[in-house]
Tab-separated table of C-alpha atoms in Angstrom:
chain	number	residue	atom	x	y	z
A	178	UNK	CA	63.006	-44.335	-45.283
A	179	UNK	CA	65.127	-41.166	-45.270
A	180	UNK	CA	62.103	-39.592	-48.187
A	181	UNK	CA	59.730	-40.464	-45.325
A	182	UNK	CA	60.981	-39.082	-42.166
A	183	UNK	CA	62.527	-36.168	-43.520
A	184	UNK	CA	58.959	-34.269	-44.373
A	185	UNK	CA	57.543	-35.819	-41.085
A	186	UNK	CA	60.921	-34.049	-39.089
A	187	UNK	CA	60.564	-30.737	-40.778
A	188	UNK	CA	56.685	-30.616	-41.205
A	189	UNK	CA	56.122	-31.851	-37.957
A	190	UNK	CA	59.033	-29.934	-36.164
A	191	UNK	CA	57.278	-26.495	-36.900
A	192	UNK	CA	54.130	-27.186	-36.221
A	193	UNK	CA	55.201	-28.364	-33.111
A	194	UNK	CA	57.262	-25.214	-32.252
A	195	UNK	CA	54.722	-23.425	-33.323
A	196	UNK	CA	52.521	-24.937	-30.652
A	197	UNK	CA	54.817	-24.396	-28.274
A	198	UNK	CA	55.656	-21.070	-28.787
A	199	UNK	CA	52.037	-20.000	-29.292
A	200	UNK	CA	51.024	-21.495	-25.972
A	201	UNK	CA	54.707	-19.725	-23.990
A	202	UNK	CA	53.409	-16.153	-25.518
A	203	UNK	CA	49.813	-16.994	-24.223
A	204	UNK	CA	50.993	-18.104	-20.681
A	205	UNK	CA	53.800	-14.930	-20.758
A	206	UNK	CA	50.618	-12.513	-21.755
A	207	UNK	CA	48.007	-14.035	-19.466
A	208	UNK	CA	50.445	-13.650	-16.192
A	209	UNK	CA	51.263	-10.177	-17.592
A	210	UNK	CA	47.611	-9.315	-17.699
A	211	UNK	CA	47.389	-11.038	-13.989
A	212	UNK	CA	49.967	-8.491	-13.009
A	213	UNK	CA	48.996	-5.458	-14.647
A	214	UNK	CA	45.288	-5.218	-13.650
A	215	UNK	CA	45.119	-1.880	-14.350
A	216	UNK	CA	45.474	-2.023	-18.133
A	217	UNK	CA	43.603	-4.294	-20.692
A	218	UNK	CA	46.501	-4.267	-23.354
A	219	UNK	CA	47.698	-7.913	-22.186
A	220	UNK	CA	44.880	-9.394	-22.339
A	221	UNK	CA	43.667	-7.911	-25.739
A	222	UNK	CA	46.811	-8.858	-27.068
A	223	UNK	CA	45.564	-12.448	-26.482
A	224	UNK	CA	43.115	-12.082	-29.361
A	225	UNK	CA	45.754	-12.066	-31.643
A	226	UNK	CA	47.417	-15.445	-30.904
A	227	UNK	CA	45.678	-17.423	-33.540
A	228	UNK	CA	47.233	-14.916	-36.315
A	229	UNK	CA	50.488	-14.979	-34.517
A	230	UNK	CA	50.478	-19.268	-34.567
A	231	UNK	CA	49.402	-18.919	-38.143
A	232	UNK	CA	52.223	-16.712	-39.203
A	233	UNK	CA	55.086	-18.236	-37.092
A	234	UNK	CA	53.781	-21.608	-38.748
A	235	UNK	CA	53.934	-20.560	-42.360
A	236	UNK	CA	57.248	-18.531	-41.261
A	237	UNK	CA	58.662	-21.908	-40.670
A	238	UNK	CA	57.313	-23.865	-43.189
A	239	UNK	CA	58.238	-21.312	-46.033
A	240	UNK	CA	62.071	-21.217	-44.575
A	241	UNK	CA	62.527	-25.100	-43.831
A	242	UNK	CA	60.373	-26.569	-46.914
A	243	UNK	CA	63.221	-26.903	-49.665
A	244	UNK	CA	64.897	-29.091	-46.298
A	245	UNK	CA	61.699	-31.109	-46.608
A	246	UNK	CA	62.042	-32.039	-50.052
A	247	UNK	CA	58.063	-32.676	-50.092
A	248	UNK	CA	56.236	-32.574	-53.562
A	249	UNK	CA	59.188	-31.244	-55.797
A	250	UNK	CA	57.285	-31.003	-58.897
A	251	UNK	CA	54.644	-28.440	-57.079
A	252	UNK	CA	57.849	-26.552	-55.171
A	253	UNK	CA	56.800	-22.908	-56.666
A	254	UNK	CA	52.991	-23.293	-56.319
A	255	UNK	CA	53.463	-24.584	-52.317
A	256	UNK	CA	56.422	-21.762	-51.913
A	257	UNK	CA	53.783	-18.929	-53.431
A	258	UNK	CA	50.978	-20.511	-51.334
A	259	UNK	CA	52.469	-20.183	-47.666
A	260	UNK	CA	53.943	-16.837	-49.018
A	261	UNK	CA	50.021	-15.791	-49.889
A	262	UNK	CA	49.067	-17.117	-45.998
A	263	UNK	CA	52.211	-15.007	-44.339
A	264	UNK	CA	50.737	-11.977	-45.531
A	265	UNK	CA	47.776	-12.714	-45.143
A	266	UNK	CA	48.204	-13.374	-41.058
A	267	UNK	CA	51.054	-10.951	-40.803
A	268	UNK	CA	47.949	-8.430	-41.949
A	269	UNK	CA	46.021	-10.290	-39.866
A	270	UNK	CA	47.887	-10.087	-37.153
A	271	UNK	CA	49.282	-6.076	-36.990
A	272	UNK	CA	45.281	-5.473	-36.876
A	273	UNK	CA	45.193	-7.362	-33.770
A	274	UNK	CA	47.867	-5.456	-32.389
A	275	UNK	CA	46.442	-2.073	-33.393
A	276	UNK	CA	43.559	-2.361	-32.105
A	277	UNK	CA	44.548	-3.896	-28.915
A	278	UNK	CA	46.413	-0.558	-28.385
A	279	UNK	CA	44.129	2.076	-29.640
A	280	UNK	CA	41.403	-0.184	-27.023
A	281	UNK	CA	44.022	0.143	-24.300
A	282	UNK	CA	44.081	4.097	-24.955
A	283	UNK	CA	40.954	4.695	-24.913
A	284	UNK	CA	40.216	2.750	-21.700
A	285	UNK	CA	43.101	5.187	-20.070
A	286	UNK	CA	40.665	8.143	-21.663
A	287	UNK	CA	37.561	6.752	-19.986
A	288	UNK	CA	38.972	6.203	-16.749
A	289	UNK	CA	40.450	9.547	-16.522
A	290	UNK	CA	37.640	11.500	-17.854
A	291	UNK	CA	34.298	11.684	-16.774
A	292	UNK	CA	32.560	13.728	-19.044
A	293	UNK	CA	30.433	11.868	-21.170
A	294	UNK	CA	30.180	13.711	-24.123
A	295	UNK	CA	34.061	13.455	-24.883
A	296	UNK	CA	34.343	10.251	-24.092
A	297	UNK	CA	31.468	9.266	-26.838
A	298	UNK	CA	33.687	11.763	-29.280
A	299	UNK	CA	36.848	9.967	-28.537
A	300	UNK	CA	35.120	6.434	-28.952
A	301	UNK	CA	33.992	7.654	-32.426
A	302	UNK	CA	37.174	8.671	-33.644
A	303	UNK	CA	39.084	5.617	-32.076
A	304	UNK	CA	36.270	3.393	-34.232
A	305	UNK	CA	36.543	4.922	-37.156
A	306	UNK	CA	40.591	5.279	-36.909
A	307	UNK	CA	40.423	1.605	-36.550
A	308	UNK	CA	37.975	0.985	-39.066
A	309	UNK	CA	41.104	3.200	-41.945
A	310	UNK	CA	43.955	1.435	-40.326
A	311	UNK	CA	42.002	-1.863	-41.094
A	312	UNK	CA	41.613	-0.745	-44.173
A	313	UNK	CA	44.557	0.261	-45.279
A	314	UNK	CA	46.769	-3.009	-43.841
A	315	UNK	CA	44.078	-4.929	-45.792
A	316	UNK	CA	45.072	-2.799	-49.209
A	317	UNK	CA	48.629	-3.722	-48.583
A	318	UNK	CA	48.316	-7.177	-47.778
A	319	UNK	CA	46.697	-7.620	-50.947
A	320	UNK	CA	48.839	-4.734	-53.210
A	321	UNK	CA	51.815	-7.109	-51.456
A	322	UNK	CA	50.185	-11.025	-52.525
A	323	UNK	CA	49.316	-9.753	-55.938
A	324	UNK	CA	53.099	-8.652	-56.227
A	325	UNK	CA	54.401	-12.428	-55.716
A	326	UNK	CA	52.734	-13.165	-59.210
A	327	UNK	CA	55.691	-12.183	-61.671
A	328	UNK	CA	52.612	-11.245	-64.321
A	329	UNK	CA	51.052	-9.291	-62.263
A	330	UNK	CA	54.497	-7.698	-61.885
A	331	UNK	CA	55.001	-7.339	-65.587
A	332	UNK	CA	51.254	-5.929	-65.932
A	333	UNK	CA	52.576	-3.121	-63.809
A	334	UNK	CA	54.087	-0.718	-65.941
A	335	UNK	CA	50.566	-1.341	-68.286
A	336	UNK	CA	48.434	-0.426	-65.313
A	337	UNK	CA	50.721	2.966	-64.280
A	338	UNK	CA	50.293	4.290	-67.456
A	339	UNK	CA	46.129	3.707	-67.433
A	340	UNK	CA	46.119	4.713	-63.706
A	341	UNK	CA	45.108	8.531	-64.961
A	342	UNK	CA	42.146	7.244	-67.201
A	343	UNK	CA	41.145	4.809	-64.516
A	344	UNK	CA	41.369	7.478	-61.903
A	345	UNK	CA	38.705	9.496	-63.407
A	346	UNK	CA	36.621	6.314	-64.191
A	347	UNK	CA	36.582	5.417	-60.657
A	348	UNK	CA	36.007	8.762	-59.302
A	349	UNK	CA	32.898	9.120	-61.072
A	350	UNK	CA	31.509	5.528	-60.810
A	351	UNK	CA	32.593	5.922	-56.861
A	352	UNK	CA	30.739	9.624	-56.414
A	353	UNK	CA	28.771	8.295	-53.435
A	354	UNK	CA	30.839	5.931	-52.081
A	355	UNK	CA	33.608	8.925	-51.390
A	356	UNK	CA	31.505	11.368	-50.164
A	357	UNK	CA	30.369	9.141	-47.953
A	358	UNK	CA	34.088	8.250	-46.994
A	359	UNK	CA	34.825	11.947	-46.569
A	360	UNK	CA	31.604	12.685	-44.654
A	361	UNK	CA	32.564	9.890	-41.787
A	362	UNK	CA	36.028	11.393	-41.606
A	363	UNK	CA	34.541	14.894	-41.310
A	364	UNK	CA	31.813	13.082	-38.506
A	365	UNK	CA	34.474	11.452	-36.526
A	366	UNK	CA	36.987	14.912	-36.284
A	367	UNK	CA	34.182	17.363	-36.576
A	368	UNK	CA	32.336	16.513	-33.819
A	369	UNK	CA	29.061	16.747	-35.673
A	370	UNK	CA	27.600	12.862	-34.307
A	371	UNK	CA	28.919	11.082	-31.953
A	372	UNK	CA	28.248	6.925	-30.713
A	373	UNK	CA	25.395	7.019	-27.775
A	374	UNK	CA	24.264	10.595	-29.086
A	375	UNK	CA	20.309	11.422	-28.576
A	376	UNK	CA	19.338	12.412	-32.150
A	377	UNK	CA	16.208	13.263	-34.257
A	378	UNK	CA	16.382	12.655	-38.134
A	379	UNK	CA	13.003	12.517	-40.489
A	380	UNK	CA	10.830	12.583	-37.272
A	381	UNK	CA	12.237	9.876	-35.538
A	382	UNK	CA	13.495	9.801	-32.117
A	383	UNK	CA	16.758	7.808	-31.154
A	384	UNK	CA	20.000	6.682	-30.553
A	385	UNK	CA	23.285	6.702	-32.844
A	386	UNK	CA	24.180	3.205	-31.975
A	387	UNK	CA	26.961	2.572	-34.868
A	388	UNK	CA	29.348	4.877	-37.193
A	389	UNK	CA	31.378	3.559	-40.132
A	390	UNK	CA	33.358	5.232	-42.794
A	391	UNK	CA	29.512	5.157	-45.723
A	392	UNK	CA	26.670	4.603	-43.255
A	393	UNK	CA	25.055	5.668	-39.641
A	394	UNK	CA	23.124	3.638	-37.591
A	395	UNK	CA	19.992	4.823	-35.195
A	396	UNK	CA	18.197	2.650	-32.418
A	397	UNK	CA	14.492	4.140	-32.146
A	398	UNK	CA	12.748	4.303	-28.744
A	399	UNK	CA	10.792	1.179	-30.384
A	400	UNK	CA	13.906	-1.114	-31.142
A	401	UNK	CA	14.195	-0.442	-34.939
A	402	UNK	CA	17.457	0.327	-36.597
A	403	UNK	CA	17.470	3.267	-39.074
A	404	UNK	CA	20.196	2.997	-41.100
A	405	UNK	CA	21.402	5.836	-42.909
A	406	UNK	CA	24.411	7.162	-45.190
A	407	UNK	CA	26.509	9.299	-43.213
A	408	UNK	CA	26.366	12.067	-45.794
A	409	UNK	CA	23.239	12.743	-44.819
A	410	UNK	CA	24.344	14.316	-41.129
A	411	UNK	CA	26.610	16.838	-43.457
A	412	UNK	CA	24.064	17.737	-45.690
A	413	UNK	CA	20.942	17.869	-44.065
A	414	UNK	CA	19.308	19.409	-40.798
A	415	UNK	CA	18.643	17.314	-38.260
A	416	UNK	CA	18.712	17.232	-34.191
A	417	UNK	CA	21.584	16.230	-31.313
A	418	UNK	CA	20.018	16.383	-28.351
A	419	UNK	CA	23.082	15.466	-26.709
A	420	UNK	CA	25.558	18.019	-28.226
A	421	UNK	CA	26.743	20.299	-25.469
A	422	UNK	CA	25.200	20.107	-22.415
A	423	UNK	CA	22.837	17.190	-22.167
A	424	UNK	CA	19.999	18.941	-19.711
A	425	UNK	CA	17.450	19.458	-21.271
A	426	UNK	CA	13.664	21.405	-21.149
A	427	UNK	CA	10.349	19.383	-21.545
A	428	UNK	CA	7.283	20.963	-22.770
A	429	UNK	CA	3.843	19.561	-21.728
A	430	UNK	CA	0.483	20.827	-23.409
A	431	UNK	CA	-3.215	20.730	-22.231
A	432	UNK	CA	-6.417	21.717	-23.892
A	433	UNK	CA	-9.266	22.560	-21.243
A	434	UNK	CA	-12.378	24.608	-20.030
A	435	UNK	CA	-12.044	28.065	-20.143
A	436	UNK	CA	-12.647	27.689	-16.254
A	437	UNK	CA	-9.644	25.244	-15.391
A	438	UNK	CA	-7.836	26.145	-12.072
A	439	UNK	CA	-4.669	27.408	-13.466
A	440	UNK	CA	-3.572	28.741	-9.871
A	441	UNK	CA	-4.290	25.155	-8.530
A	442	UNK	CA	-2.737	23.308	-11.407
A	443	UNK	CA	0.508	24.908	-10.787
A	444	UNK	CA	0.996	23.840	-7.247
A	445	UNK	CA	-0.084	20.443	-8.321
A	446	UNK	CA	2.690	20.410	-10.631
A	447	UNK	CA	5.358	21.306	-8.075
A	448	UNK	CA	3.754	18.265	-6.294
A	449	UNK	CA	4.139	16.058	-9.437
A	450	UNK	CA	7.518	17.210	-10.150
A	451	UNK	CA	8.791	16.772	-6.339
A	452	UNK	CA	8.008	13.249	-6.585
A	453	UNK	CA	9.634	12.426	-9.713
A	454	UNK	CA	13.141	11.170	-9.286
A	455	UNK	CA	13.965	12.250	-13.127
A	456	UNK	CA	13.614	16.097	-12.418
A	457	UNK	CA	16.307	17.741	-11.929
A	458	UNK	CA	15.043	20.861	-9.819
A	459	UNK	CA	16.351	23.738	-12.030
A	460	UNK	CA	12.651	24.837	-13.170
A	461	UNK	CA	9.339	24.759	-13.875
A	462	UNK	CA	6.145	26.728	-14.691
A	463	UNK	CA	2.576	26.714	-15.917
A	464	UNK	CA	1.339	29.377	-17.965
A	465	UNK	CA	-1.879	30.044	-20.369
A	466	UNK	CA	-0.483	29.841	-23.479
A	467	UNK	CA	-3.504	30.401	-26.058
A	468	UNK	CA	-7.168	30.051	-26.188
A	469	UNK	CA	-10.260	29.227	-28.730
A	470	UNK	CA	-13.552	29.485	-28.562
A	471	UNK	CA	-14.055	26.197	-26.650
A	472	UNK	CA	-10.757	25.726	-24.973
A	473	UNK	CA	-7.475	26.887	-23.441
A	474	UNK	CA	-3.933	25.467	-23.714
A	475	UNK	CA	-1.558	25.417	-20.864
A	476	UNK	CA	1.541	24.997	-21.190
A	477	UNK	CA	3.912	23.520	-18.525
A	478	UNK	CA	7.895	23.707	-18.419
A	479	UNK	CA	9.961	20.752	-16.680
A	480	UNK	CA	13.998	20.098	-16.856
A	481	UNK	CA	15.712	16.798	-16.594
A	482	UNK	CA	19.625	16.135	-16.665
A	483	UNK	CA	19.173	14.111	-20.010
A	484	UNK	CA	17.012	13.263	-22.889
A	485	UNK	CA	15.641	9.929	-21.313
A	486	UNK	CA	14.354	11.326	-18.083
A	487	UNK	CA	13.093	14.585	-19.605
A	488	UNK	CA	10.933	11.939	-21.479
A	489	UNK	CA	9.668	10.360	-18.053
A	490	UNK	CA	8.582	13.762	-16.758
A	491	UNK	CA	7.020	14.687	-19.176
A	492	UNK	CA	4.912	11.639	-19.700
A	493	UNK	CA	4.495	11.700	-15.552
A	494	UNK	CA	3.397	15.355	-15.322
A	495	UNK	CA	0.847	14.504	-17.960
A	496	UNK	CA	-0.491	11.315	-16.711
A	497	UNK	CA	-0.691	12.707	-13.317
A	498	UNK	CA	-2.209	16.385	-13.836
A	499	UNK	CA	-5.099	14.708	-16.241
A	500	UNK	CA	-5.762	12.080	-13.356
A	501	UNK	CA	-6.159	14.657	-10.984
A	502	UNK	CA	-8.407	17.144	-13.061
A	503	UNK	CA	-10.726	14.570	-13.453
A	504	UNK	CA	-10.901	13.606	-9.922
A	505	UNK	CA	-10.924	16.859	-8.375
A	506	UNK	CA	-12.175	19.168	-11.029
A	507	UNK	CA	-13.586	17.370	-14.135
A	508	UNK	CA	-15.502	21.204	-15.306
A	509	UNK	CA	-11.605	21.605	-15.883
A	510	UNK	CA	-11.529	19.416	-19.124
A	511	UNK	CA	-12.665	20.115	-22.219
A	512	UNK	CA	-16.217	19.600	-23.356
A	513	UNK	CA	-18.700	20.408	-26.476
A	514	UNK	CA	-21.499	23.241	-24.963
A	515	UNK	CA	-25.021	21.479	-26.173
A	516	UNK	CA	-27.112	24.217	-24.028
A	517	UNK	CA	-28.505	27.562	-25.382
A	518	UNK	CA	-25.761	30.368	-25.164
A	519	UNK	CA	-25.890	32.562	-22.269
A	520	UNK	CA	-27.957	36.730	-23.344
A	521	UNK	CA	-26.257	39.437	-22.517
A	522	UNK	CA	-27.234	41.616	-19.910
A	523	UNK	CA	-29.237	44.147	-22.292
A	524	UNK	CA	-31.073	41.215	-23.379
A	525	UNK	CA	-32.106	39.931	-20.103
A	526	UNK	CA	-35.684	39.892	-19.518
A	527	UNK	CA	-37.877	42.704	-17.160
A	528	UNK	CA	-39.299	42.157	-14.221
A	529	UNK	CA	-42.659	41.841	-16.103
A	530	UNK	CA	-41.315	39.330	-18.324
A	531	UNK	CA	-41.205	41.386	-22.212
A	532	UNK	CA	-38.109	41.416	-22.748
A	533	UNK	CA	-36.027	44.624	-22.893
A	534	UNK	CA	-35.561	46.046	-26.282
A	535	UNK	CA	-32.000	46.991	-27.509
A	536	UNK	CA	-31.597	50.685	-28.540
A	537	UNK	CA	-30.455	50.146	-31.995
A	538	UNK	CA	-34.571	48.444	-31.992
A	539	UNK	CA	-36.202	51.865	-31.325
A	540	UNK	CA	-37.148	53.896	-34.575
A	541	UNK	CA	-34.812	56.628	-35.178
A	542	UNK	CA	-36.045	60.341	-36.400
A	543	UNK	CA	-37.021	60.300	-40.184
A	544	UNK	CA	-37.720	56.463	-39.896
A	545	UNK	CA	-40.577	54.689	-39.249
């Protein structure tokens, strides 16, 4: 009887107080996070209570099982086992933690700061710190459950003395895969890209919507994803819109007659732009920028606060000026000439009708 209820005691017992201990921590961190409104840490620190159960559990287990006296014969194999699941939830676990923190800073950073453009830098840092820290607790955890093997142990000395040969190996099979590493360290610190920047890479227009430690991320205007090594934003040219200031100038282009109403086209643009909500009032202007032999271009000038609504004036001021040239001057737009060019005036007929002759068409002295 005693073989019997002396697993079920133990077993049972710390599951049981680890129950009850997980659900006192939750109730003690969900009145906390009742009380403390103005920070998130309690309640991120909730996340981590299935890691926490799983290593006060196997905490338990691993001190009370020789008590047990459950499956004797297997007594190293079940000791090494809830040894590999401690570490594995105590990595688990300090994760949780970490990031609950570095989350509860940077919601102190966003609340006192309201200029956009740091807070995107500091959001790409804080994900990319996490994304190391992650990292790294995962090398240990594993550096630390491959240690519990006593070969693995003795294969030690054996793998120092290869590391240098290995070393080199790996740093040439891994070329990429480190420059990319270095190149997301030198994105997050160097301020190059940052999350929710306005960017332009191989003629595409859009968004940096996610930044690891190898690859970048862009949302298109359409909804695709370009996904890209990060490398390539250390290496390459391309455009932030949203570095510095995020105001921006819009550039609008028409082609018309040669007899357009420039004069009236630029108070119908202050018109246009008055009734857009997206521009920001700092300028505009409509000039003659070039002509052909069939057309001119005009060029107008509009500012917005931001890459998104310098998009929706320019598209407005566009739509709107060619609606109203072809309602109230359609001779404005541009149009293939089908009728007989136009003489000049030495060419213009007399009164009597014979034409007027030219004066390099009279004979000249010594020529007949």
């Amino acid at each position: 009887m005693e073989t019997v209820l002396r697993p079920v005691i133990v077993v049972g017992g710390c599951v049981v107080l680890t129950v009850f201990l997980g659900w006192a921590t939750d109730v003690l961190l969900r009145k906390a996070d009742a009380r403390h409104t103005e920070t998130p840490l309690w309640g991120l620190l909730r996340r981590g209570r299935v890691p926490y159960q799983m290593v006060l559990c196997a905490a338990l287990l691993r001190g009370s099982y020789d008590q047990a006296e459950l499956l004797q014969e297997h007594r190293t194999g079940v000791g090494r086992t809830l040894t590999l699941v401690l570490i594995g939830a105590a990595a688990w676990l300090v994760i949780r933690i970490a990031a609950a923190v570095v989350e509860t800073t940077y919601s102190r950073y966003a609340r006192a700061h309201h200029d956009a453009a740091r807070v995107r830098r500091v959001r790409t840092q804080v994900t990319l710190i996490m994304r190391v820290v992650a990292a790294i607790v995962a090398v240990v955890a594993v550096a630390a459950m491959l240690l519990t093997f006593p070969a693995m142990r003795a294969a030690g000395a054996s793998l120092l003395a290869s590391a240098g040969v290995l070393g080199i190996v790996a740093g040439v099979a891994a070329q990429s895969t480190l420059s990319n590493l270095f190149a997301g360290l030198q994105i997050a610190f160097g301020d190059m890209v940052r999350l929710g920047d306005t960017v332009v890479v191989d003629g595409e227009w859009g968004t940096v919507e996610e930044i690891t430690l190898t690859f970048l991320t862009v949302r298109t205007w359409d909804e695709r994803r370009i996904t890209m090594p990060v490398s390539y934003f250390t290496s390459k040219p391309f455009e932030n819109w949203s570095r510095g200031t995020p105001q921006m100038t819009g550039i609008v282009y028409w082609h018309l007659d040669h007899s357009a109403p420039v004069e009236a086209m630029r108070e119908k643009l202050r018109d246009v732009l008055r009734e857009c909500p997206a521009w920001d009032g700092r300028a505009c202007s409509l000039q003659v920028t070039d002509s052909t032999p069939n057309t001119i271009q005009v060029r107008a000038l509009v500012t917005a606060k931001d890459a998104d609504d310098i998009w929706t004036v320019r598209v407005a001021v566009r739509e709107q000026m060619i609606t109203w040239l072809s309602a109230e001057h359609p001779y404005a737009l541009p149009r293939v000439n089908t009728a007989e060019a136009a003489l000049p005036p030495h060419q213009l007929p007399s009164p009597d009708g014979i034409p007027l002759r030219r004066a390099y068409d009279f004979p000249r002295p010594g020529r007949s």
